[in-house]
């Protein structure tokens, strides 16, 4: 069984993330979306909110699981029996950090492969931080975040000022 982990902060999930998810559900038997719990930087959305938003956007996928994790990604991937780690690449600026991460993860978990998917060019400018910033000031997030969560997210972000 081909199992992958797609890790991230998802603070919050965007159409760019969804685009990657829609592509990997057909490539793997099981997709585990791993939501990173602890970060040096405090996320705007609580862990439960981030998990909830992702779950609301992925109910139709039988092979998708959404779970929180903490600590090393390789430990989470191992616990999930995942031999693949999926990451998205938007711009050259993503590359250096991703290259370091993938190299370290290879050292810690040699059996696993990191797989990079190029962003859909439609979403190459899109990041969770951009969504937070636009939403906070009342800008329209249509087309940037999935429709299932659009009204709630816009309301929630406006209240985060
Ligand atoms: P992290 O803080 O770990 O980068 P993110 O939630 O920002 O977590 O992103 C999770 C993954 O999704 C990363 O691999 C990131 O490159 C990818 N990603 C984020 N936005 C996009 C996008 N617009 N297009 C493609 N991939 C994306």
Coordinates of C-alpha atoms and ligand atoms in Angstrom, one line a residue:
X1 CA 0.0 0.0 0.0
X2 CA 1.4 3.4 -1.0
X3 CA 1.0 5.8 1.9
X4 CA 2.1 9.4 1.9
X5 CA 2.2 12.1 4.5
X6 CA 1.4 15.7 3.4
X7 CA 2.7 17.8 6.3
X8 CA 2.2 21.5 7.0
X9 CA 0.9 24.2 9.3
X10 CA -2.3 24.8 7.2
X11 CA -2.8 28.1 9.1
X12 CA -5.3 28.0 7.3
X13 CA -5.8 25.6 4.4
X14 CA -5.9 27.3 1.0
X15 CA -6.8 26.5 -2.5
X16 CA -3.1 25.9 -3.1
X17 CA -3.1 23.1 -0.5
X18 CA -6.3 21.7 -1.9
X19 CA -4.8 21.6 -5.4
X20 CA -2.0 19.4 -4.1
X21 CA -4.4 17.2 -2.1
X22 CA -6.6 16.7 -5.2
X23 CA -3.6 15.5 -7.1
X24 CA -2.1 13.2 -4.5
X25 CA -5.4 11.3 -3.7
X26 CA -5.1 9.7 -7.1
X27 CA -1.4 8.9 -6.7
X28 CA -1.5 7.2 -3.3
X29 CA -3.6 4.6 -1.6
X30 CA -3.7 6.6 1.5
X31 CA -3.0 10.3 2.1
X32 CA -2.3 11.4 5.7
X33 CA -2.5 15.2 6.0
X34 CA -0.3 16.0 9.0
X35 CA -1.0 19.2 10.8
X36 CA 1.9 20.5 12.8
X37 CA 1.0 21.3 16.3
X38 CA 3.9 23.2 17.8
X39 CA 6.0 25.8 16.2
X40 CA 8.2 28.6 17.4
X41 CA 5.8 30.9 15.7
X42 CA 2.4 30.9 17.2
X43 CA -0.3 30.0 14.6
X44 CA -3.3 32.3 14.2
X45 CA -5.7 29.4 14.2
X46 CA -5.8 26.8 16.9
X47 CA -5.0 23.3 16.1
X48 CA -8.7 22.3 16.3
X49 CA -9.7 25.0 14.0
X50 CA -7.0 24.1 11.5
X51 CA -8.0 20.4 11.6
X52 CA -11.7 21.3 11.4
X53 CA -11.2 23.5 8.3
X54 CA -9.2 20.7 6.5
X55 CA -11.8 18.1 7.4
X56 CA -14.6 20.3 6.1
X57 CA -12.8 20.6 2.8
X58 CA -12.0 16.9 2.3
X59 CA -15.2 14.9 3.2
X60 CA -15.4 13.3 -0.2
X61 CA -12.1 11.6 -0.1
X62 CA -12.2 8.1 1.4
X63 CA -8.4 7.7 1.4
X64 CA -7.6 11.0 3.2
X65 CA -7.0 11.1 6.9
X66 CA -6.3 14.4 8.8
X67 CA -4.2 14.2 11.9
X68 CA -2.2 16.4 14.2
X69 CA 1.4 15.7 14.9
X70 CA 4.2 17.1 17.0
X71 CA 7.9 16.5 17.0
X72 CA 9.8 15.1 14.1
X73 CA 8.0 14.6 10.8
X74 CA 10.0 11.4 10.2
X75 CA 8.6 9.9 13.4
X76 CA 5.1 10.7 12.4
X77 CA 5.7 9.3 8.9
X78 CA 7.1 6.1 10.3
X79 CA 4.2 5.7 12.7
X80 CA 1.8 6.0 9.8
X81 CA 3.9 3.5 7.7
X82 CA 4.3 6.2 5.1
X83 CA 7.2 5.9 2.7
X84 CA 6.5 9.2 0.9
X85 CA 6.5 12.8 2.1
X86 CA 4.8 15.2 -0.1
X87 CA 5.7 18.9 -0.3
X88 CA 4.6 21.7 -2.6
X89 CA 7.0 24.0 -4.4
X90 CA 5.9 27.5 -5.3
X91 CA 9.0 29.5 -6.1
X92 CA 12.8 29.2 -6.2
X93 CA 12.7 30.8 -2.7
X94 CA 11.0 27.6 -1.3
X95 CA 13.8 25.4 -2.7
X96 CA 16.6 26.0 -0.2
X97 CA 14.6 25.2 2.9
X98 CA 12.9 22.3 1.3
X99 CA 16.2 20.9 0.1
X100 CA 17.6 21.0 3.6
X101 CA 14.5 19.4 5.1
X102 CA 14.4 16.6 2.5
X103 CA 18.1 15.9 3.0
X104 CA 17.7 15.8 6.8
X105 CA 14.7 13.6 6.5
X106 CA 16.5 11.2 4.2
X107 CA 19.3 10.9 6.7
X108 CA 16.8 10.2 9.6
X109 CA 14.5 7.9 7.6
X110 CA 16.4 6.6 4.5
X111 CA 13.5 4.4 3.3
X112 CA 11.3 7.4 2.7
X113 CA 11.3 9.6 -0.3
X114 CA 10.3 13.3 -0.4
X115 CA 8.2 14.1 -3.4
X116 CA 7.8 17.6 -4.6
X117 CA 4.8 18.8 -6.6
X118 CA 5.0 22.0 -8.5
X119 CA 2.3 24.5 -7.6
X120 CA -0.5 25.1 -10.1
X121 CA 0.6 28.4 -11.5
X122 CA -2.8 29.8 -10.6
X123 CA -1.7 29.5 -7.0
X124 CA 1.9 30.3 -7.1
X125 CA 1.4 33.5 -5.3
X126 CA -0.9 32.0 -2.6
X127 CA 0.2 31.3 0.9
X128 CA -1.6 31.0 4.3
X129 CA 0.1 34.1 5.5
X130 CA -1.3 36.0 2.4
X131 CA -4.8 34.7 3.2
X132 CA -4.5 35.8 6.9
X133 CA -3.4 39.3 5.9
X134 CA -6.0 39.8 3.2
X135 CA -8.8 38.3 5.4
X136 CA -7.8 40.3 8.4
X137 CA -8.5 43.6 6.6
X138 CA -11.7 42.4 5.1
X139 CA -10.5 41.5 1.6
X140 CA -12.4 38.9 -0.4
X141 CA -10.9 35.4 -0.2
X142 CA -13.0 33.9 -2.9
X143 CA -10.9 31.6 -5.1
X144 CA -8.1 31.7 -2.4
X145 CA -9.7 29.4 0.1
X146 CA -12.1 26.5 -0.5
X147 CA -15.8 27.5 -0.8
X148 CA -16.8 25.2 2.1
X149 CA -15.0 27.3 4.6
X150 CA -15.0 30.7 2.9
X151 CA -17.8 32.6 4.8
X152 CA -16.7 31.2 8.2
X153 CA -13.1 31.9 7.6
X154 CA -13.7 35.5 6.4
X155 CA -15.8 36.2 9.5
X156 CA -13.2 34.6 11.8
X157 CA -10.3 36.5 10.2
X158 CA -12.1 39.8 10.4
X159 CA -12.6 39.2 14.1
X160 CA -8.9 38.5 14.6
X161 CA -7.9 42.1 14.3
Ligands
LIG1 P1 4.8 24.8 6.2 O1 4.8 25.9 7.2 O2 5.3 23.5 6.7 O3 5.4 25.2 4.9 P2 2.3 25.3 5.0 O4 0.9 25.0 5.5 O5 2.6 26.7 4.7 O6 3.3 24.6 5.9 O7 2.4 24.5 3.6 C1 2.3 23.1 3.6 C2 2.8 22.6 2.3 O8 2.0 23.0 1.2 C3 4.2 23.0 1.9 O9 4.9 22.0 1.2 C4 4.0 24.2 1.0 O10 5.0 24.3 0.1 C5 2.7 23.7 0.2 N1 2.0 24.8 -0.3 C6 1.5 25.9 0.4 N2 0.9 26.8 -0.5 C7 1.0 26.2 -1.7 C8 0.5 26.6 -3.0 N3 -0.1 27.8 -3.2 N4 0.8 25.8 -4.0 C9 1.4 24.6 -3.8 N5 1.9 24.2 -2.6 C10 1.7 25.0 -1.6

